[in-house]
Short mmCIF file of C-alpha atoms in Angstrom, two decimals:
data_model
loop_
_atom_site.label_atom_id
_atom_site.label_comp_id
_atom_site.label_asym_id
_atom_site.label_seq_id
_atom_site.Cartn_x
_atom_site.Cartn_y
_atom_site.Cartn_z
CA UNK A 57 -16.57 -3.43 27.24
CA UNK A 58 -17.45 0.72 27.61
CA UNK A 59 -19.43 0.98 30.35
CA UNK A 60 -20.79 4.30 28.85
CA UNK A 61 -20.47 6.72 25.96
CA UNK A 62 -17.49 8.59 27.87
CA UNK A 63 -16.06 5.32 28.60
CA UNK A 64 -15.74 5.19 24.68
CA UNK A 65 -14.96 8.45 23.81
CA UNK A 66 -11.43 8.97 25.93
CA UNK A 67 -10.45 6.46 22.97
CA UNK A 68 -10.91 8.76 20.63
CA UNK A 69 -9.96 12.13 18.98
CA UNK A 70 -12.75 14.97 17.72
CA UNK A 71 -15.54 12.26 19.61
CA UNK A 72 -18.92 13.93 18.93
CA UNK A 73 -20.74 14.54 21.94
CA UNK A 74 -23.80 14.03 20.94
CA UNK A 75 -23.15 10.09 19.63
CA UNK A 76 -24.62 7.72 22.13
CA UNK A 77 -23.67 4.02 23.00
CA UNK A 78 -27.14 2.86 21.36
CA UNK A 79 -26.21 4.76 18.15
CA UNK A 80 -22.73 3.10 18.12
CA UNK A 81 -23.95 -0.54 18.66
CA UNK A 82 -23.72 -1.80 15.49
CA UNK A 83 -20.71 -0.58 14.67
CA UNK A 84 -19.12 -1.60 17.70
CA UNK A 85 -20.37 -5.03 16.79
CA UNK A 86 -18.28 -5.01 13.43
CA UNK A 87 -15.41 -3.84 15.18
CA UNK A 88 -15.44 -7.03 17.75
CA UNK A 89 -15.92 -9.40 14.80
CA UNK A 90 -12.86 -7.57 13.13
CA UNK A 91 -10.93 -8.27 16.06
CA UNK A 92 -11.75 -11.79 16.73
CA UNK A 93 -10.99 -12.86 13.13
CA UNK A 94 -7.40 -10.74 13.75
CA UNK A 95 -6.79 -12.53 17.23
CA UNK A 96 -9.28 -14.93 18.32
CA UNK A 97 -12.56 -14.98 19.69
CA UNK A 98 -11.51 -16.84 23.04
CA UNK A 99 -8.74 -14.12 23.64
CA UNK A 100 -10.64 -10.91 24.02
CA UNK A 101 -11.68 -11.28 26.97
CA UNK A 102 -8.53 -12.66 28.62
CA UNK A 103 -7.14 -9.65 27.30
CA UNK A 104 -9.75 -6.86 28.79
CA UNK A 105 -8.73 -8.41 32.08
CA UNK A 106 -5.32 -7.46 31.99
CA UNK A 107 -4.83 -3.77 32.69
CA UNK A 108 -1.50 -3.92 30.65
CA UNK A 109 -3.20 -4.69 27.79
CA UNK A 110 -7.31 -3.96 27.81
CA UNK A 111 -6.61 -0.23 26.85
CA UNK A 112 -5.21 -1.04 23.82
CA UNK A 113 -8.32 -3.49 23.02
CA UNK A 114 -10.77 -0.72 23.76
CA UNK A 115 -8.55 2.14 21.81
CA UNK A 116 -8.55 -0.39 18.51
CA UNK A 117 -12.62 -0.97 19.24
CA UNK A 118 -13.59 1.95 19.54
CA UNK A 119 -11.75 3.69 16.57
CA UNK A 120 -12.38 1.04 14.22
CA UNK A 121 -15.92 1.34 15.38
CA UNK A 122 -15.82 5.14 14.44
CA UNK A 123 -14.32 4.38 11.38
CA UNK A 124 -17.25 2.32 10.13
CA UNK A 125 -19.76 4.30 11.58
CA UNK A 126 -18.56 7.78 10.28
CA UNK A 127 -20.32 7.76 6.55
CA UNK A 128 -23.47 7.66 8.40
CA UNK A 129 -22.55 10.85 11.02
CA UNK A 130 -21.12 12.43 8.20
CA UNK A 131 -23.86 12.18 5.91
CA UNK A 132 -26.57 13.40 8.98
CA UNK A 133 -24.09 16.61 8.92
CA UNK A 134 -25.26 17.03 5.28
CA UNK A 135 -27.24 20.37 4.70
CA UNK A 136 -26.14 21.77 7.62
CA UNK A 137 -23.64 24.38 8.23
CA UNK A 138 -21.16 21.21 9.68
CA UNK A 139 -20.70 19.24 7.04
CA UNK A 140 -17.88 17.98 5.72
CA UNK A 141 -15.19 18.73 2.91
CA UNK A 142 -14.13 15.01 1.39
CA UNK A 143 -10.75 15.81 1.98
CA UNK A 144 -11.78 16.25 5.79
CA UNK A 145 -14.23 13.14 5.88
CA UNK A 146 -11.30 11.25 4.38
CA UNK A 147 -8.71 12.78 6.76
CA UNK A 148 -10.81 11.32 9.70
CA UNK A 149 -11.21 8.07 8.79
CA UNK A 150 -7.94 7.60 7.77
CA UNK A 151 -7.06 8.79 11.84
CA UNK A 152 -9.15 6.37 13.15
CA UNK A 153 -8.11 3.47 10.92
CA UNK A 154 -4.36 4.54 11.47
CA UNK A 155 -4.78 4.42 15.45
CA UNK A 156 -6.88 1.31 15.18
CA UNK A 157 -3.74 -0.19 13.21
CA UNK A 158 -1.71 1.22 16.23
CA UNK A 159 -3.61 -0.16 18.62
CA UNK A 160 -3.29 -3.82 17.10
CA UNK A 161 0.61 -3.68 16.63
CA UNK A 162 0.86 -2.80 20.24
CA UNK A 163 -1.55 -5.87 20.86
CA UNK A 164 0.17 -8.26 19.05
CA UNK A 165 3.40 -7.05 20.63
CA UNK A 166 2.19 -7.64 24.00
CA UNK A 167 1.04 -11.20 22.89
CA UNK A 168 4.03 -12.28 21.24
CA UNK A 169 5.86 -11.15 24.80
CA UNK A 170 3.46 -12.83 26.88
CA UNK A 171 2.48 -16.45 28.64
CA UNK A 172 -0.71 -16.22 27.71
CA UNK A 173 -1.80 -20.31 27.15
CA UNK A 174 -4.58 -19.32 24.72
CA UNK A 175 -2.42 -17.28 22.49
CA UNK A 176 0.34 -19.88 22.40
CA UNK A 177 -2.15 -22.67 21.82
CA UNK A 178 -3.77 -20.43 18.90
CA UNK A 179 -3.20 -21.81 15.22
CA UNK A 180 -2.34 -18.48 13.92
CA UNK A 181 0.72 -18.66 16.66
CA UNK A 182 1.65 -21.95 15.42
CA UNK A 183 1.13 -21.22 11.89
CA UNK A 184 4.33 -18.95 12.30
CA UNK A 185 6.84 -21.80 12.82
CA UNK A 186 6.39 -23.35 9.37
CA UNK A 187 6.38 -20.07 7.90
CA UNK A 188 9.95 -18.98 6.09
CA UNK A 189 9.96 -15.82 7.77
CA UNK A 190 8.80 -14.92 11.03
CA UNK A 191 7.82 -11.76 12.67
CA UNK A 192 7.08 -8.12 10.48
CA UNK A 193 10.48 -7.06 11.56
CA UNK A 194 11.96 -9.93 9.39
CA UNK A 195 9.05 -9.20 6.23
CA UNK A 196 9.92 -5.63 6.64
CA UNK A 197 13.54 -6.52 5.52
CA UNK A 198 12.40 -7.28 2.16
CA UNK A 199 9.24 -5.45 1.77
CA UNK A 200 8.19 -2.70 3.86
CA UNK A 201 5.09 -3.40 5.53
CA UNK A 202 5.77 -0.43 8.48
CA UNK A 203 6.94 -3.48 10.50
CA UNK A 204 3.25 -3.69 11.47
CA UNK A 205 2.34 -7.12 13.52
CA UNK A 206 -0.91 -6.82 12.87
CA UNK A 207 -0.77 -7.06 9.09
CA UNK A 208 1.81 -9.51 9.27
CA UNK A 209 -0.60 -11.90 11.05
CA UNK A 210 -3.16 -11.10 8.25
CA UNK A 211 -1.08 -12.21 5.25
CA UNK A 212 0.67 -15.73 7.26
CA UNK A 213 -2.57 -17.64 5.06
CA UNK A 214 -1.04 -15.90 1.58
CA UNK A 215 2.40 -17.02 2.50
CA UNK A 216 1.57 -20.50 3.52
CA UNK A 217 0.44 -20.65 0.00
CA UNK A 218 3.02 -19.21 -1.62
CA UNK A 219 5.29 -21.27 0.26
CA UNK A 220 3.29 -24.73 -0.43
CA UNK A 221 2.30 -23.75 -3.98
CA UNK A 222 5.37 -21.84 -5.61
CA UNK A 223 8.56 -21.98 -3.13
CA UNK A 224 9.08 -25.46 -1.83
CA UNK A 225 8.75 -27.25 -5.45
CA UNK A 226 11.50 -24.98 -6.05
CA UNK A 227 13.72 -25.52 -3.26
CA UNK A 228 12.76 -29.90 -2.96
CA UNK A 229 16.33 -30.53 -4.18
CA UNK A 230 17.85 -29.50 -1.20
CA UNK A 231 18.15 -31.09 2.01
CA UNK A 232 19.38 -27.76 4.31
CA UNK A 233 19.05 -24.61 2.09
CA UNK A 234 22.20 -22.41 2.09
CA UNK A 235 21.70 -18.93 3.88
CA UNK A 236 21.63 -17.20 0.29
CA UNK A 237 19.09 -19.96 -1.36
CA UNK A 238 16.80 -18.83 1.94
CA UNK A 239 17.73 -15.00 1.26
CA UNK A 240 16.36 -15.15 -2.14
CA UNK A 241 13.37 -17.62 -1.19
CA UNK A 242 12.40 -15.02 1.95
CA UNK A 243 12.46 -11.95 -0.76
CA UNK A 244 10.46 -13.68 -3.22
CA UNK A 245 8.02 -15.05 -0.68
CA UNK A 246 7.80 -11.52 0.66
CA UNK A 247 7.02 -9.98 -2.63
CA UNK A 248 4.48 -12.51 -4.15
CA UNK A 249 2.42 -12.20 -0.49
CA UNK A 250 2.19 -8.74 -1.59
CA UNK A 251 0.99 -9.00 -5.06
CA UNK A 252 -1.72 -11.46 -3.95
CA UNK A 253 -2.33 -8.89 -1.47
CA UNK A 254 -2.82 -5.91 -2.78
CA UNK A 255 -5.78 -7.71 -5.23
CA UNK A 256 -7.70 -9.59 -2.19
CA UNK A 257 -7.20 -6.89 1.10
CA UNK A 258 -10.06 -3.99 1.47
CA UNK A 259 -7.30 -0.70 0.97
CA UNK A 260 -8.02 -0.40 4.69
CA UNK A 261 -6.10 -3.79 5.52
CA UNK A 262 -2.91 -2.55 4.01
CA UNK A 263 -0.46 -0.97 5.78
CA UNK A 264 -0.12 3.09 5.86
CA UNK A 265 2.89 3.33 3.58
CA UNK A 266 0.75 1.07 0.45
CA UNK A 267 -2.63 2.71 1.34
CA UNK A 268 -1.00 5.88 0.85
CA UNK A 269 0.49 4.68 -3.14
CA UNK A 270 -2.90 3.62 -3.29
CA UNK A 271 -4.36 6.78 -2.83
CA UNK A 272 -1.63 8.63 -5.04
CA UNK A 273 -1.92 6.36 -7.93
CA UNK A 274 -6.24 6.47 -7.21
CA UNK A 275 -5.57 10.39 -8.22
CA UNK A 276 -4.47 9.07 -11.76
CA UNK A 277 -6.59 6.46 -12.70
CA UNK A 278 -10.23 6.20 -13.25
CA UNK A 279 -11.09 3.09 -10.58
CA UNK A 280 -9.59 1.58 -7.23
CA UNK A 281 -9.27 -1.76 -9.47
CA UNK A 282 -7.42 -0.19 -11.86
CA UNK A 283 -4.95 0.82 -8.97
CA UNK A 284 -4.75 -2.62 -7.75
CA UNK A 285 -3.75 -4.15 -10.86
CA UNK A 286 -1.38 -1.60 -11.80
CA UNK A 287 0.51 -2.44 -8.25
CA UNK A 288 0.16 -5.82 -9.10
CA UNK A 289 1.50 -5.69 -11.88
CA UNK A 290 4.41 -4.17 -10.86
CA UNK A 291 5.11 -6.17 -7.90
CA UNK A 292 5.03 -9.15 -10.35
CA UNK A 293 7.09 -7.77 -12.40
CA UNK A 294 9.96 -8.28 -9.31
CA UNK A 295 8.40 -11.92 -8.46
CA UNK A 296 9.50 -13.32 -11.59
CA UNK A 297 12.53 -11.59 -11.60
CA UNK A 298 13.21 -13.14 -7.90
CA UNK A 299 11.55 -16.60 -8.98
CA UNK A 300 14.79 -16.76 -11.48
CA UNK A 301 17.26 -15.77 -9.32
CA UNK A 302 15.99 -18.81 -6.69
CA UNK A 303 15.61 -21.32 -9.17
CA UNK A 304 19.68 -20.43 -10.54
CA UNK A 305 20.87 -20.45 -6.70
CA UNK A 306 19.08 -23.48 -6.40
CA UNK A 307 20.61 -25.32 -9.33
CA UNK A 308 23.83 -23.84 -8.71
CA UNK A 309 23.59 -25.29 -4.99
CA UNK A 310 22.24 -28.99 -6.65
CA UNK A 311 24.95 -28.82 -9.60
CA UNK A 312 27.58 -28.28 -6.75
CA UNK A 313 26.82 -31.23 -4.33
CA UNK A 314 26.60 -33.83 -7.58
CA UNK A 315 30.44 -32.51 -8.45
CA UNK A 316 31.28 -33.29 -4.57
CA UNK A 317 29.50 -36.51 -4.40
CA UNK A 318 30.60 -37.72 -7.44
CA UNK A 319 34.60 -36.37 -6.77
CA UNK A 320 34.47 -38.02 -3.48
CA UNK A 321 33.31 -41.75 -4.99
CA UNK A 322 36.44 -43.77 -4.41
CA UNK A 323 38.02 -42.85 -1.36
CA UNK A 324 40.31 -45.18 0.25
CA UNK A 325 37.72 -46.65 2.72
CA UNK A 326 35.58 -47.73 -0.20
CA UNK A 327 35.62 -51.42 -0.74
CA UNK A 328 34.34 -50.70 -4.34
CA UNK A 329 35.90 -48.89 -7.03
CA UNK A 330 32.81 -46.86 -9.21
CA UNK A 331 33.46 -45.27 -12.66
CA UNK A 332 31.25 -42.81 -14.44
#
């Protein structure tokens, strides 16, 4: 993928000069896993062959690659007169992770616009036209998630179980849901993905807006987990409230078509006469 260490380093900002390919291997490694279980493992390559494209694969490599390889050149800056404030080792992860994040939106963009047969054919494509809603623009609607492809194609699982677990026993009453019952279904399928997400995602697979509450509400409590519960908790707090509202519209929607099917019994045509 780099041919050689300045290959890599256009792709990134502040590169250390001194870093070599051999040193970066590893890391590197991680970073093509990562992508693979984002996009698929026969795609990457299809994808470096495209010039419209392949620099946006190597820019999300190679800064997720510096991302998980930077404890280990901060820590050999340790003792010497370069380390590193936390605030500044911090500050330059959270660059590379932000362009990496970038990087993949852009990817996913291109994807979504594109013929490509093996992206079409993929089931995380697929998985999308079962799904309530559709595309990050849509999720951002009803909670913000930076309109960000990338994690939007990370949480399609969560919502396929929310959907199949919570939502559709809900909504099994009704043949064609009415735009609002789908309004309210879409908002709480939004928020419960989020709730579940905030407990199972690495802070690093949320999007900038969340990891950035995170790290506010990290400054007032004594653990990360402590952080993820609390925004749990509060996100649940909206679920239920949403859950309600669905099941009323719902019921409403049900209680309506009995009084029309039951006022609409003995018409004319009808060779029968009923009575309730």
């Amino acid at each position: 993928m780099f041919k050689d260490i300045d290959d890599l380093s256009q792709y990134v900002q502040g590169f250390e000069r001194s870093l070599t390919l051999q040193a970066l291997g590893p890391s590197i490694m991680q970073a093509r896993i990562e992508f693979n279980k984002s996009i698929g493992v026969d795609i990457i390559e299809k994808l470096l062959e495209n010039e419209g494209v392949a620099e946006l694969v190597k820019s999300a490599i190679a800064n997720y690659a510096m991302y998980r390889y930077h404890i280990f050149w901060a820590a050999s800056k340790n003792n010497t007169n370069q380390s590193l404030y936390k605030y500044q080792y911090e500050a330059m992860r959270e660059e590379y992770i932000s362009i990496y994040w970038c990087a993949m939106d852009a990817i996913f963009t291109w994807l979504d616009k594109s013929e490509l047969t093996e992206w079409k054919d993929s089931t995380k494509y697929k998985m999308r036209s079962s799904l309530l809603i559709k595309s990050a623009a849509e999720f951002d609607e009803y909670f913000q998630i930076d309109k960000s492809e990338y994690f939007f194609s990370k949480v399609q699982f969560l919502m396929r179980k929310v959907m199949d677990d919570e939502i559709n026993p809900r909504m099994k009453g009704l043949a064609e849901p009415s735009a609002k019952v789908l309004d309210r279904a879409k908002r709480v399928l939004a928020y419960h993905t989020m709730a579940q997400a905030v407990m199972l995602f690495d802070v690093t697979e949320l999007p900038k807006s969340i990891r950035n509450d995170v790290a506010h509400e990290y400054t007032k409590e004594s653990s990360l987990m402590q952080v993820r519960e609390k925004m749990k908790s509060i996100i649940m707090a909206d679920v239920e409230k949403y859950y309600s509202a669905l099941e009323a519209e719902v019921k409403s929607v049900v209680r309506g078509l009995n009084i029309k099917i039951a006022a609409n019994l003995n018409e004319e045509k009808n060779s029968f006469y009923a009575t309730l």
